[in-house]
mmCIF file of C-alpha atoms in Angstrom:
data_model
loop_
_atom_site.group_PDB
_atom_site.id
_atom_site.type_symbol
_atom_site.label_atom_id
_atom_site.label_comp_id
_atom_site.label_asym_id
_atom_site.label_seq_id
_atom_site.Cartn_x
_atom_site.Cartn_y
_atom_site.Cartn_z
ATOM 1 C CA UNK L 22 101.695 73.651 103.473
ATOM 2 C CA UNK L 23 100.852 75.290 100.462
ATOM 3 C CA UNK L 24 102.743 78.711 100.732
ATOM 4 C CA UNK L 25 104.280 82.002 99.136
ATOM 5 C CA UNK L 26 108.604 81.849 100.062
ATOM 6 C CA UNK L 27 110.803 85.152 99.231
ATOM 7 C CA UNK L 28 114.803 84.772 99.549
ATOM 8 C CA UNK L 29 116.359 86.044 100.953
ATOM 9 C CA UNK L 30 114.635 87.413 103.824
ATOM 10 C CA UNK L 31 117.431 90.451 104.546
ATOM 11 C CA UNK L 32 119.260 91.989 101.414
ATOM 12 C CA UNK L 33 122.094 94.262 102.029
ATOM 13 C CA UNK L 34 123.882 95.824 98.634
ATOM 14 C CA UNK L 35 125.821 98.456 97.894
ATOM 15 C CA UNK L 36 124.410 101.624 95.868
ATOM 16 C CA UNK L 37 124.636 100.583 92.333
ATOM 17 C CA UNK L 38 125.435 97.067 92.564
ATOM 18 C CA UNK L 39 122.782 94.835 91.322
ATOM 19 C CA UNK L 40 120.693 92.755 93.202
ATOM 20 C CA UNK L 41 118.173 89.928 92.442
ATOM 21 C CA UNK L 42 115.342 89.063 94.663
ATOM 22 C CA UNK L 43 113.257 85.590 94.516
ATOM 23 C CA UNK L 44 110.265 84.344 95.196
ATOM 24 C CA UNK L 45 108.498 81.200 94.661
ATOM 25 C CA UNK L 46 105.219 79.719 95.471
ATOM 26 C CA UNK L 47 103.483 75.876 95.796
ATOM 27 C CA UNK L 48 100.056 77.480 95.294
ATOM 28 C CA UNK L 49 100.089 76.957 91.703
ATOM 29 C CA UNK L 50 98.470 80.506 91.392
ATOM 30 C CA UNK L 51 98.330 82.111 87.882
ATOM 31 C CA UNK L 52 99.142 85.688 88.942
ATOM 32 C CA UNK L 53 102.474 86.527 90.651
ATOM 33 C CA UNK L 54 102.877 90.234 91.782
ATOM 34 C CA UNK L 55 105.844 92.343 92.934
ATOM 35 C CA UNK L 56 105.301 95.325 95.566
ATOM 36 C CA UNK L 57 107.545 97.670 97.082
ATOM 37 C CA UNK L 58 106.624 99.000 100.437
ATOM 38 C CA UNK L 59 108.234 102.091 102.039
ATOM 39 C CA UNK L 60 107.860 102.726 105.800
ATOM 40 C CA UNK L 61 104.889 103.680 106.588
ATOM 41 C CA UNK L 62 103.205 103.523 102.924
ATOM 42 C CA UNK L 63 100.480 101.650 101.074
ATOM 43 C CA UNK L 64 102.585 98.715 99.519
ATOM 44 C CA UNK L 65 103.095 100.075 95.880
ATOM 45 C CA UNK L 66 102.478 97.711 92.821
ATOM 46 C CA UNK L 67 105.740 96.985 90.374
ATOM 47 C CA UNK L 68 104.539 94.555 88.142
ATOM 48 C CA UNK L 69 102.433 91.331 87.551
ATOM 49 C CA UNK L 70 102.366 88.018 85.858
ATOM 50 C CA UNK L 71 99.453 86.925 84.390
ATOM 51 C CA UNK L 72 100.539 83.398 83.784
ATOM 52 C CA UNK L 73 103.605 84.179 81.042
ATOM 53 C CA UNK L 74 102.329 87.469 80.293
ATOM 54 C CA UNK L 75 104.093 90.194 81.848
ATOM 55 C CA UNK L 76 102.296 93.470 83.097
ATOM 56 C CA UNK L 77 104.297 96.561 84.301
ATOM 57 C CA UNK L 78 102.981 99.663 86.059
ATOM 58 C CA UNK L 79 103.655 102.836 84.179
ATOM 59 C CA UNK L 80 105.689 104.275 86.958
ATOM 60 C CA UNK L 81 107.903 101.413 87.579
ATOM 61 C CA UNK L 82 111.116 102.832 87.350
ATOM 62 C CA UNK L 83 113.219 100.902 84.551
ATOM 63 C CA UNK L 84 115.716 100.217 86.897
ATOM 64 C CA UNK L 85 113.287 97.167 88.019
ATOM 65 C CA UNK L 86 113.299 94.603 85.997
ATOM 66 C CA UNK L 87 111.545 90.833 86.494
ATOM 67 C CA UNK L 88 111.953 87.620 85.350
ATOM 68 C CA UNK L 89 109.250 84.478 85.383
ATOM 69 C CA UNK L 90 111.180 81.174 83.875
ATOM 70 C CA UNK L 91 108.052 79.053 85.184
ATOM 71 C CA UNK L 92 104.841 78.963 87.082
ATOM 72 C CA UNK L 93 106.160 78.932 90.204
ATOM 73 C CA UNK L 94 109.201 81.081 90.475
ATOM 74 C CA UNK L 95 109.589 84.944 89.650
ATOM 75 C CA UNK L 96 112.535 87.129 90.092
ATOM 76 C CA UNK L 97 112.613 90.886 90.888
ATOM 77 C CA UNK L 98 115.908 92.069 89.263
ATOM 78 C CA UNK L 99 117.294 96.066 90.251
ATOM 79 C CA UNK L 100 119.928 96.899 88.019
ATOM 80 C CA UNK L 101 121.512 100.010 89.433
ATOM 81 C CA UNK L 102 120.176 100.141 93.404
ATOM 82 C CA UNK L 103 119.669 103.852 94.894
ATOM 83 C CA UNK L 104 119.471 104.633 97.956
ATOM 84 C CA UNK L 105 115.571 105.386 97.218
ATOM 85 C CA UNK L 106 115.344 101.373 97.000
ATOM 86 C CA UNK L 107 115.586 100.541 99.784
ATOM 87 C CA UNK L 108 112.073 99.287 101.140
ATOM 88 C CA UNK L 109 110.543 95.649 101.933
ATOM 89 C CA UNK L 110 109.612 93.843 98.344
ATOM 90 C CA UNK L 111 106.243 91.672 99.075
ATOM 91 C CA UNK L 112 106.010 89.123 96.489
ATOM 92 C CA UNK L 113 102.362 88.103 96.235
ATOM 93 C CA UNK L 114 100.201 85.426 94.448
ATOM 94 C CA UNK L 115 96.528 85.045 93.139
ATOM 95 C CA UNK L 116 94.666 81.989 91.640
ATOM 96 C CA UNK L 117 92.405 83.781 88.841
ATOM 97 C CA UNK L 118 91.708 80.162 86.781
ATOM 98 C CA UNK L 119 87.806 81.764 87.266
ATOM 99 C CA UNK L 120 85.919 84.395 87.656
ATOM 100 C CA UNK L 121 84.953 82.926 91.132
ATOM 101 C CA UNK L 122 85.039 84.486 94.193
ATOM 102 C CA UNK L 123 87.899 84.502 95.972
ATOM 103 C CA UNK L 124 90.209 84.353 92.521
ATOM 104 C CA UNK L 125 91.506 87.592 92.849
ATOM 105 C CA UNK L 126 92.142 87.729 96.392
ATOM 106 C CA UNK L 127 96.140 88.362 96.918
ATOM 107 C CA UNK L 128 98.361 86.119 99.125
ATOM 108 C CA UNK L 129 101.372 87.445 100.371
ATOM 109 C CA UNK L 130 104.934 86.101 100.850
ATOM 110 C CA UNK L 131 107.109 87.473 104.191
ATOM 111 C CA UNK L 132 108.981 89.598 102.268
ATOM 112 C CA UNK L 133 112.438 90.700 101.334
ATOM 113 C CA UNK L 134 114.272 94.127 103.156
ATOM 114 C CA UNK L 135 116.227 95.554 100.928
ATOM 115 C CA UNK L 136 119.280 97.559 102.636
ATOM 116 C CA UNK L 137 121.249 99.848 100.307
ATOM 117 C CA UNK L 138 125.056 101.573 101.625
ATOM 118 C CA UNK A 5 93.165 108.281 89.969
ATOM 119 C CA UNK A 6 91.751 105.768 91.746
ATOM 120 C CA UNK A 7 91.867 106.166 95.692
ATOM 121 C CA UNK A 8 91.792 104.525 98.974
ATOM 122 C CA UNK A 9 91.556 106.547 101.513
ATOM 123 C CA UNK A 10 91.789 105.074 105.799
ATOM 124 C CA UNK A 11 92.578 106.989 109.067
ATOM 125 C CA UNK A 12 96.241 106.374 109.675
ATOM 126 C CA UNK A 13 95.101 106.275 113.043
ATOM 127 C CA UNK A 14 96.327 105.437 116.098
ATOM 128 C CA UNK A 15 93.250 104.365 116.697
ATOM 129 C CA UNK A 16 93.260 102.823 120.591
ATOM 130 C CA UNK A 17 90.657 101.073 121.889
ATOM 131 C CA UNK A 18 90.632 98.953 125.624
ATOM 132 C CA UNK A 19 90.642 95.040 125.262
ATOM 133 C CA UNK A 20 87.194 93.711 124.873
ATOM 134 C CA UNK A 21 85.997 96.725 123.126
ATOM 135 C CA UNK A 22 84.937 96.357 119.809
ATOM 136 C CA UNK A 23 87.274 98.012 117.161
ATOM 137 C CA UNK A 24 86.148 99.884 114.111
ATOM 138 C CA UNK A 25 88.085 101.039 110.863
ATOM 139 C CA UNK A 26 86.828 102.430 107.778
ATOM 140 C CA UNK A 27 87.733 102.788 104.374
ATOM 141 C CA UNK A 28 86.123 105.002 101.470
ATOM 142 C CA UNK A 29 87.430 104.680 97.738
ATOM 143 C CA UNK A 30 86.777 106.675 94.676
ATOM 144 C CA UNK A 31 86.250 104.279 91.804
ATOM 145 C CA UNK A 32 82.706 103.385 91.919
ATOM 146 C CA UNK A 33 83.587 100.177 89.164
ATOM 147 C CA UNK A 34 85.438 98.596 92.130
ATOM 148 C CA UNK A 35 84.572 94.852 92.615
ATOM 149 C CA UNK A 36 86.482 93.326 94.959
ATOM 150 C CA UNK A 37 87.472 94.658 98.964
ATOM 151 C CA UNK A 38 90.309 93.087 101.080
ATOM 152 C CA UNK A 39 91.136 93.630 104.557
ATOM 153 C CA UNK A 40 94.791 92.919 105.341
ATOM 154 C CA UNK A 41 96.968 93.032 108.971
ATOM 155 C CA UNK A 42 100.125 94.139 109.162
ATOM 156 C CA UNK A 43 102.458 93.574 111.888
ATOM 157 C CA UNK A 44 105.728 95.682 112.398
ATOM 158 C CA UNK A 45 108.043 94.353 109.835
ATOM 159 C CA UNK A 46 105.993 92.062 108.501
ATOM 160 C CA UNK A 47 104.130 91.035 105.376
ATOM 161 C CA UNK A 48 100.213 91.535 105.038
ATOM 162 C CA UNK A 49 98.253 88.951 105.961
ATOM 163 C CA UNK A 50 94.396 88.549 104.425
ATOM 164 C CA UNK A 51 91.973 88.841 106.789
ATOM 165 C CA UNK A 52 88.995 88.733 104.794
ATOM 166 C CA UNK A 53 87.645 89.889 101.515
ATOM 167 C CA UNK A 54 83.966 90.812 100.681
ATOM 168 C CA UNK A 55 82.439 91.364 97.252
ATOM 169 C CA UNK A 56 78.491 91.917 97.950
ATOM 170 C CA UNK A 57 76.889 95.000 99.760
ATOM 171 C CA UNK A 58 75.831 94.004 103.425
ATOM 172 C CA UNK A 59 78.149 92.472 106.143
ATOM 173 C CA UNK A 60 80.447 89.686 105.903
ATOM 174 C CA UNK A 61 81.434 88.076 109.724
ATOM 175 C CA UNK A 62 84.720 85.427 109.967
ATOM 176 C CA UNK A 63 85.263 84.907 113.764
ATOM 177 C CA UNK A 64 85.607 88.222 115.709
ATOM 178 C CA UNK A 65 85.858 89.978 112.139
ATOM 179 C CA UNK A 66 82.883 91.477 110.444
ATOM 180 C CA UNK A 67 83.403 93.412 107.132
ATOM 181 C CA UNK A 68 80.871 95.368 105.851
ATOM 182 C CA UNK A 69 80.607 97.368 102.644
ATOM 183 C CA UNK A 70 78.411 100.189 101.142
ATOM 184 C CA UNK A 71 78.944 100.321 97.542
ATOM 185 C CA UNK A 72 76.426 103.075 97.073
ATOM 186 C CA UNK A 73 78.462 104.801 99.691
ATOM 187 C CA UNK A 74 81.787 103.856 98.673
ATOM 188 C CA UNK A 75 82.773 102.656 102.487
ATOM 189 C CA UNK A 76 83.935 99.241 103.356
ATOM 190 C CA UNK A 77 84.701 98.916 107.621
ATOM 191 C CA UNK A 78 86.015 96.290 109.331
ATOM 192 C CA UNK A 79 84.666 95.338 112.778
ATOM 193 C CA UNK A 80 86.836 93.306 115.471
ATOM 194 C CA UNK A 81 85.033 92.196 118.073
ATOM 195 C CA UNK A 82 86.268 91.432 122.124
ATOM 196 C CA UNK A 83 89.833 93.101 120.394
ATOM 197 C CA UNK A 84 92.698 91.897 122.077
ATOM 198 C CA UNK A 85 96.116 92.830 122.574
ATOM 199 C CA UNK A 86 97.116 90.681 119.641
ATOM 200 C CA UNK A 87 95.245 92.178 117.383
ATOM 201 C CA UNK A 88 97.414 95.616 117.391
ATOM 202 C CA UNK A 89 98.816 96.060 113.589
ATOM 203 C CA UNK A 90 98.366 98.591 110.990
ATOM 204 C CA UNK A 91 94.979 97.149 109.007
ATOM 205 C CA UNK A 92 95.268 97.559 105.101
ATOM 206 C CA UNK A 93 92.014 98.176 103.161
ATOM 207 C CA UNK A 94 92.527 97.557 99.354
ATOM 208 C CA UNK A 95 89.987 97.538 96.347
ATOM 209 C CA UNK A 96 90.062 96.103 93.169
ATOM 210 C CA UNK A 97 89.161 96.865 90.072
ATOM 211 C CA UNK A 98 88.740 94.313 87.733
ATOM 212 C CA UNK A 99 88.428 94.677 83.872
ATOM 213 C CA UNK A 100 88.897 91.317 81.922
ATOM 214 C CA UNK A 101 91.626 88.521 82.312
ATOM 215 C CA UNK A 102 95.026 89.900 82.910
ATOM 216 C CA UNK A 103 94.046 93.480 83.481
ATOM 217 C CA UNK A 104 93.047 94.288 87.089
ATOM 218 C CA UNK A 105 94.378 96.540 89.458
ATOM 219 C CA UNK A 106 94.768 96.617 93.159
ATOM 220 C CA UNK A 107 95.108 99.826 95.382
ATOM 221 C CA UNK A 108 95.610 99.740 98.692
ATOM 222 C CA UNK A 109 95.337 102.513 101.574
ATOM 223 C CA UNK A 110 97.842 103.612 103.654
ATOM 224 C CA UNK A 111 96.865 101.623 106.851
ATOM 225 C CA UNK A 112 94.928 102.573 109.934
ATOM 226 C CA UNK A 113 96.844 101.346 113.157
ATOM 227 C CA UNK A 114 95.337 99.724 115.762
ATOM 228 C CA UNK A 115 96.836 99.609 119.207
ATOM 229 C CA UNK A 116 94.573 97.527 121.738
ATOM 230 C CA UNK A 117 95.272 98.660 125.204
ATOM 231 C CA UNK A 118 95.538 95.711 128.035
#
């Protein structure tokens, strides 16, 4: 089945050591998103891919850093974790080849919890 | 700043009943509305999306949005037990190829009583 896969499921990592998160996806979708979703909060855009063309939200903190080598894997990279990090990071996917409907709509991988000592 | 406001809830309805959540949002150049369940731990799942003013029905879901209004609801018909999750409205706005943003509330949760 066509799907959205994060690895690894459960991160644990110590406060400042980095950490790399991946994701992958056998959608062939365009668009690849990161999130990061606090307890209780709205899941809170990072950055996007459109294709090979990288998009980052104003407030991501530079500590997050991501990496697409291809269409179908992308890699959330945190340089320094803080114990603020910690939080589930949804990797999510979108077709947008058209303007169709339905392009935009936003599928979601399981997720990766992110534990920080 | 573009919104998306829900009801965190709980909202608790009896099984069978028919369960209603709500959304409003403040950018009236939104295009596109999702509705996404959460489980506990999980990752958001789509339920449905709608684009057009009127009412949208998949199954025991009906979405319906107001885009005079700025509302978009999600009914769940005969709810059952199952069906208890936080729901996630979000709204997109959508200005060319490559430049788009999606918000998303903070999730109503739903708790369907046996």
């Amino acid at each position: 089945d066509a799907m959205v896969i994060q690895n690894p499921r459960y991160q644990v990592t110590q406060f400042g050591k980095p950490v790399t998160l991946s994701c992958s996806q056998t959608l062939n979708h365009n668009v690849m998103y990161w999130y990061q979703q606090k307890s209780s909060q709205a899941p809170k855009l990072l950055f996007h891919y459109y294709d090979k063309d990288f998009n980052n939200e104003a407030d991501t903190p530079d500590n997050f850093q991501s990496r697409r080598p291809n269409t179908s894997f992308c890699f959330l990279d945190i340089r320094s974790p803080g114990l603020g990090d910690a939080a589930m990071y949804l990797c999510a996917t979108s077709p947008f080849t058209s303007t169709g409907v339905g392009q935009d709509t936003q599928y979601f991988g399981p997720g990766t919890r992110l534990t920080v000592l | 700043q573009k919104e998306v406001e829900q009801n965190s809830g709980p909202l608790s309805v009896p099984e069978g009943a028919i369960a209603s959540l709500n959304c409003t949002y403040s950018d009236r150049g939104s295009q596109s509305f999702f509705w996404y369940r959460q489980y506990s731990g999980k990752s958001p799942e789509l339920i449905m999306f709608i684009y057009s003013n009127g009412d949208k029905e998949d199954g025991r879901f009906t979405a319906q949005l107001n885009k005079a209004s700025q509302y978009v609801s999600l009914l769940i018909r005969d709810s059952q037990p199952s069906d208890s999750a936080t729901y996630l409205c979000a709204v997109m706005l959508r200005s060319g190829a490559g430049s788009y943003q999606l918000t998303f509330g903070k999730g109503t949760k739903l708790s369907v009583i046996p």
